[in-house]
């Protein structure tokens, strides 16, 4: 499946325009995450589908290498949630991470 993508710089310059989900593990998230990102590990996304519905902003997913983001996006798309954007993983873009 193909999903919309956003560059790391565009995401950082427009954080307030998106609901950002970090789908890495809780441990990875604690080491540093994008400001305002919500942590729901990719293997828990299906348990939180209702949290992704009816958001007033597009959803941005990110992880380390985009594998988990793509997996999570597929789960959301399968549940009928289509406004999904994939951001580069932390291995591909040097985000200003916060703890």
mmCIF file with all atom_site columns, C-alpha atoms in Angstrom:
data_model
loop_
_atom_site.group_PDB
_atom_site.id
_atom_site.type_symbol
_atom_site.label_atom_id
_atom_site.label_alt_id
_atom_site.label_comp_id
_atom_site.label_asym_id
_atom_site.label_entity_id
_atom_site.label_seq_id
_atom_site.pdbx_PDB_ins_code
_atom_site.Cartn_x
_atom_site.Cartn_y
_atom_site.Cartn_z
_atom_site.occupancy
_atom_site.B_iso_or_equiv
_atom_site.pdbx_formal_charge
_atom_site.auth_seq_id
_atom_site.auth_comp_id
_atom_site.auth_asym_id
_atom_site.auth_atom_id
_atom_site.pdbx_PDB_model_num
ATOM 1  C CA . UNK A 1 1  ? 0.000   0.000  0.000  1.00 0.00 ? 1  UNK A CA 1
ATOM 2  C CA . UNK A 1 2  ? 1.106   3.532  -0.689 1.00 0.00 ? 2  UNK A CA 1
ATOM 3  C CA . UNK A 1 3  ? 0.586   6.227  1.898  1.00 0.00 ? 3  UNK A CA 1
ATOM 4  C CA . UNK A 1 4  ? 1.084   9.972  1.784  1.00 0.00 ? 4  UNK A CA 1
ATOM 5  C CA . UNK A 1 5  ? 4.479   11.081 3.045  1.00 0.00 ? 5  UNK A CA 1
ATOM 6  C CA . UNK A 1 6  ? 5.843   14.231 4.653  1.00 0.00 ? 6  UNK A CA 1
ATOM 7  C CA . UNK A 1 7  ? 9.456   15.297 4.980  1.00 0.00 ? 7  UNK A CA 1
ATOM 8  C CA . UNK A 1 8  ? 10.983  15.607 8.421  1.00 0.00 ? 8  UNK A CA 1
ATOM 9  C CA . UNK A 1 9  ? 11.597  19.329 8.003  1.00 0.00 ? 9  UNK A CA 1
ATOM 10 C CA . UNK A 1 10 ? 8.002   19.953 6.875  1.00 0.00 ? 10 UNK A CA 1
ATOM 11 C CA . UNK A 1 11 ? 6.701   18.033 9.870  1.00 0.00 ? 11 UNK A CA 1
ATOM 12 C CA . UNK A 1 12 ? 8.909   19.914 12.335 1.00 0.00 ? 12 UNK A CA 1
ATOM 13 C CA . UNK A 1 13 ? 7.875   23.246 10.814 1.00 0.00 ? 13 UNK A CA 1
ATOM 14 C CA . UNK A 1 14 ? 4.156   22.380 11.079 1.00 0.00 ? 14 UNK A CA 1
ATOM 15 C CA . UNK A 1 15 ? 3.788   20.287 14.251 1.00 0.00 ? 15 UNK A CA 1
ATOM 16 C CA . UNK A 1 16 ? 0.474   21.945 15.172 1.00 0.00 ? 16 UNK A CA 1
ATOM 17 C CA . UNK A 1 17 ? -1.094  20.894 11.873 1.00 0.00 ? 17 UNK A CA 1
ATOM 18 C CA . UNK A 1 18 ? -1.011  17.165 12.666 1.00 0.00 ? 18 UNK A CA 1
ATOM 19 C CA . UNK A 1 19 ? -1.749  14.578 15.317 1.00 0.00 ? 19 UNK A CA 1
ATOM 20 C CA . UNK A 1 20 ? 1.568   12.753 15.533 1.00 0.00 ? 20 UNK A CA 1
ATOM 21 C CA . UNK A 1 21 ? 1.775   9.147  16.675 1.00 0.00 ? 21 UNK A CA 1
ATOM 22 C CA . UNK A 1 22 ? 5.093   7.568  17.539 1.00 0.00 ? 22 UNK A CA 1
ATOM 23 C CA . UNK A 1 23 ? 4.584   3.841  16.993 1.00 0.00 ? 23 UNK A CA 1
ATOM 24 C CA . UNK A 1 24 ? 7.939   2.783  18.436 1.00 0.00 ? 24 UNK A CA 1
ATOM 25 C CA . UNK A 1 25 ? 8.167   0.907  21.726 1.00 0.00 ? 25 UNK A CA 1
ATOM 26 C CA . UNK A 1 26 ? 7.577   2.719  25.008 1.00 0.00 ? 26 UNK A CA 1
ATOM 27 C CA . UNK A 1 27 ? 11.289  2.365  25.757 1.00 0.00 ? 27 UNK A CA 1
ATOM 28 C CA . UNK A 1 28 ? 12.307  3.991  22.451 1.00 0.00 ? 28 UNK A CA 1
ATOM 29 C CA . UNK A 1 29 ? 9.790   6.796  23.007 1.00 0.00 ? 29 UNK A CA 1
ATOM 30 C CA . UNK A 1 30 ? 11.221  7.551  26.459 1.00 0.00 ? 30 UNK A CA 1
ATOM 31 C CA . UNK A 1 31 ? 14.700  7.961  24.946 1.00 0.00 ? 31 UNK A CA 1
ATOM 32 C CA . UNK A 1 32 ? 13.424  10.843 22.814 1.00 0.00 ? 32 UNK A CA 1
ATOM 33 C CA . UNK A 1 33 ? 10.399  11.707 20.676 1.00 0.00 ? 33 UNK A CA 1
ATOM 34 C CA . UNK A 1 34 ? 8.983   14.461 18.486 1.00 0.00 ? 34 UNK A CA 1
ATOM 35 C CA . UNK A 1 35 ? 7.435   17.212 20.584 1.00 0.00 ? 35 UNK A CA 1
ATOM 36 C CA . UNK A 1 36 ? 3.745   16.494 21.133 1.00 0.00 ? 36 UNK A CA 1
ATOM 37 C CA . UNK A 1 37 ? 3.880   12.960 19.715 1.00 0.00 ? 37 UNK A CA 1
ATOM 38 C CA . UNK A 1 38 ? 1.578   10.378 21.270 1.00 0.00 ? 38 UNK A CA 1
ATOM 39 C CA . UNK A 1 39 ? 3.099   6.960  21.880 1.00 0.00 ? 39 UNK A CA 1
ATOM 40 C CA . UNK A 1 40 ? 1.062   3.968  20.799 1.00 0.00 ? 40 UNK A CA 1
ATOM 41 C CA . UNK A 1 41 ? 3.380   1.084  19.901 1.00 0.00 ? 41 UNK A CA 1
ATOM 42 C CA . UNK A 1 42 ? 2.591   -0.407 16.491 1.00 0.00 ? 42 UNK A CA 1
ATOM 43 C CA . UNK A 1 43 ? 1.517   -3.731 17.989 1.00 0.00 ? 43 UNK A CA 1
ATOM 44 C CA . UNK A 1 44 ? -1.116  -1.921 20.104 1.00 0.00 ? 44 UNK A CA 1
ATOM 45 C CA . UNK A 1 45 ? -2.623  0.212  17.323 1.00 0.00 ? 45 UNK A CA 1
ATOM 46 C CA . UNK A 1 46 ? -5.492  -2.216 16.680 1.00 0.00 ? 46 UNK A CA 1
ATOM 47 C CA . UNK A 1 47 ? -6.482  -1.930 20.355 1.00 0.00 ? 47 UNK A CA 1
ATOM 48 C CA . UNK A 1 48 ? -6.719  1.875  20.049 1.00 0.00 ? 48 UNK A CA 1
ATOM 49 C CA . UNK A 1 49 ? -8.607  2.286  16.753 1.00 0.00 ? 49 UNK A CA 1
ATOM 50 C CA . UNK A 1 50 ? -11.267 4.504  18.326 1.00 0.00 ? 50 UNK A CA 1
ATOM 51 C CA . UNK A 1 51 ? -8.594  7.014  19.402 1.00 0.00 ? 51 UNK A CA 1
ATOM 52 C CA . UNK A 1 52 ? -7.686  7.516  15.735 1.00 0.00 ? 52 UNK A CA 1
ATOM 53 C CA . UNK A 1 53 ? -11.238 8.235  14.599 1.00 0.00 ? 53 UNK A CA 1
ATOM 54 C CA . UNK A 1 54 ? -12.780 11.678 14.236 1.00 0.00 ? 54 UNK A CA 1
ATOM 55 C CA . UNK A 1 55 ? -9.572  13.624 14.707 1.00 0.00 ? 55 UNK A CA 1
ATOM 56 C CA . UNK A 1 56 ? -9.649  17.230 13.509 1.00 0.00 ? 56 UNK A CA 1
ATOM 57 C CA . UNK A 1 57 ? -6.164  16.994 11.978 1.00 0.00 ? 57 UNK A CA 1
ATOM 58 C CA . UNK A 1 58 ? -4.405  14.511 9.694  1.00 0.00 ? 58 UNK A CA 1
ATOM 59 C CA . UNK A 1 59 ? -2.606  11.612 11.371 1.00 0.00 ? 59 UNK A CA 1
ATOM 60 C CA . UNK A 1 60 ? 1.171   11.393 11.052 1.00 0.00 ? 60 UNK A CA 1
ATOM 61 C CA . UNK A 1 61 ? 2.857   8.118  11.973 1.00 0.00 ? 61 UNK A CA 1
ATOM 62 C CA . UNK A 1 62 ? 6.552   7.657  12.560 1.00 0.00 ? 62 UNK A CA 1
ATOM 63 C CA . UNK A 1 63 ? 8.942   5.087  14.011 1.00 0.00 ? 63 UNK A CA 1
ATOM 64 C CA . UNK A 1 64 ? 12.627  4.327  13.467 1.00 0.00 ? 64 UNK A CA 1
ATOM 65 C CA . UNK A 1 65 ? 12.828  2.982  9.898  1.00 0.00 ? 65 UNK A CA 1
ATOM 66 C CA . UNK A 1 66 ? 9.221   3.328  8.614  1.00 0.00 ? 66 UNK A CA 1
ATOM 67 C CA . UNK A 1 67 ? 8.462   -0.407 8.861  1.00 0.00 ? 67 UNK A CA 1
ATOM 68 C CA . UNK A 1 68 ? 6.297   -0.119 11.969 1.00 0.00 ? 68 UNK A CA 1
ATOM 69 C CA . UNK A 1 69 ? 4.672   3.079  10.675 1.00 0.00 ? 69 UNK A CA 1
ATOM 70 C CA . UNK A 1 70 ? 3.655   1.316  7.466  1.00 0.00 ? 70 UNK A CA 1
ATOM 71 C CA . UNK A 1 71 ? 2.298   -1.639 9.443  1.00 0.00 ? 71 UNK A CA 1
ATOM 72 C CA . UNK A 1 72 ? 0.298   0.693  11.705 1.00 0.00 ? 72 UNK A CA 1
ATOM 73 C CA . UNK A 1 73 ? -0.964  2.644  8.690  1.00 0.00 ? 73 UNK A CA 1
ATOM 74 C CA . UNK A 1 74 ? -2.202  -0.590 7.104  1.00 0.00 ? 74 UNK A CA 1
ATOM 75 C CA . UNK A 1 75 ? -4.147  -1.423 10.266 1.00 0.00 ? 75 UNK A CA 1
ATOM 76 C CA . UNK A 1 76 ? -5.729  2.029  10.322 1.00 0.00 ? 76 UNK A CA 1
ATOM 77 C CA . UNK A 1 77 ? -6.559  1.930  6.634  1.00 0.00 ? 77 UNK A CA 1
ATOM 78 C CA . UNK A 1 78 ? -8.150  -1.498 7.114  1.00 0.00 ? 78 UNK A CA 1
ATOM 79 C CA . UNK A 1 79 ? -10.364 0.081  9.781  1.00 0.00 ? 79 UNK A CA 1
ATOM 80 C CA . UNK A 1 80 ? -11.497 2.768  7.318  1.00 0.00 ? 80 UNK A CA 1
ATOM 81 C CA . UNK A 1 81 ? -9.176  5.542  8.499  1.00 0.00 ? 81 UNK A CA 1
ATOM 82 C CA . UNK A 1 82 ? -7.609  7.096  5.407  1.00 0.00 ? 82 UNK A CA 1
ATOM 83 C CA . UNK A 1 83 ? -6.108  10.470 6.367  1.00 0.00 ? 83 UNK A CA 1
ATOM 84 C CA . UNK A 1 84 ? -2.713  8.946  7.223  1.00 0.00 ? 84 UNK A CA 1
ATOM 85 C CA . UNK A 1 85 ? 0.726   10.383 6.519  1.00 0.00 ? 85 UNK A CA 1
ATOM 86 C CA . UNK A 1 86 ? 4.074   8.635  7.066  1.00 0.00 ? 86 UNK A CA 1
ATOM 87 C CA . UNK A 1 87 ? 6.985   10.735 8.337  1.00 0.00 ? 87 UNK A CA 1
ATOM 88 C CA . UNK A 1 88 ? 10.603  9.629  8.025  1.00 0.00 ? 88 UNK A CA 1
ATOM 89 C CA . UNK A 1 89 ? 11.771  7.420  10.839 1.00 0.00 ? 89 UNK A CA 1
ATOM 90 C CA . UNK A 1 90 ? 14.311  8.692  13.349 1.00 0.00 ? 90 UNK A CA 1
ATOM 91 C CA . UNK A 1 91 ? 16.983  6.662  11.532 1.00 0.00 ? 91 UNK A CA 1
ATOM 92 C CA . UNK A 1 92 ? 16.374  8.762  8.388  1.00 0.00 ? 92 UNK A CA 1
ATOM 93 C CA . UNK A 1 93 ? 15.867  12.274 9.741  1.00 0.00 ? 93 UNK A CA 1
ATOM 94 C CA . UNK A 1 94 ? 17.570  14.060 12.631 1.00 0.00 ? 94 UNK A CA 1
ATOM 95 C CA . UNK A 1 95 ? 14.505  15.303 14.510 1.00 0.00 ? 95 UNK A CA 1
ATOM 96 C CA . UNK A 1 96 ? 14.831  17.662 17.459 1.00 0.00 ? 96 UNK A CA 1
ATOM 97 C CA . UNK A 1 97 ? 13.719  15.044 19.967 1.00 0.00 ? 97 UNK A CA 1
ATOM 98 C CA . UNK A 1 98 ? 12.430  15.783 23.441 1.00 0.00 ? 98 UNK A CA 1
ATOM 99 C CA . UNK A 1 99 ? 12.149  13.609 26.540 1.00 0.00 ? 99 UNK A CA 1
#
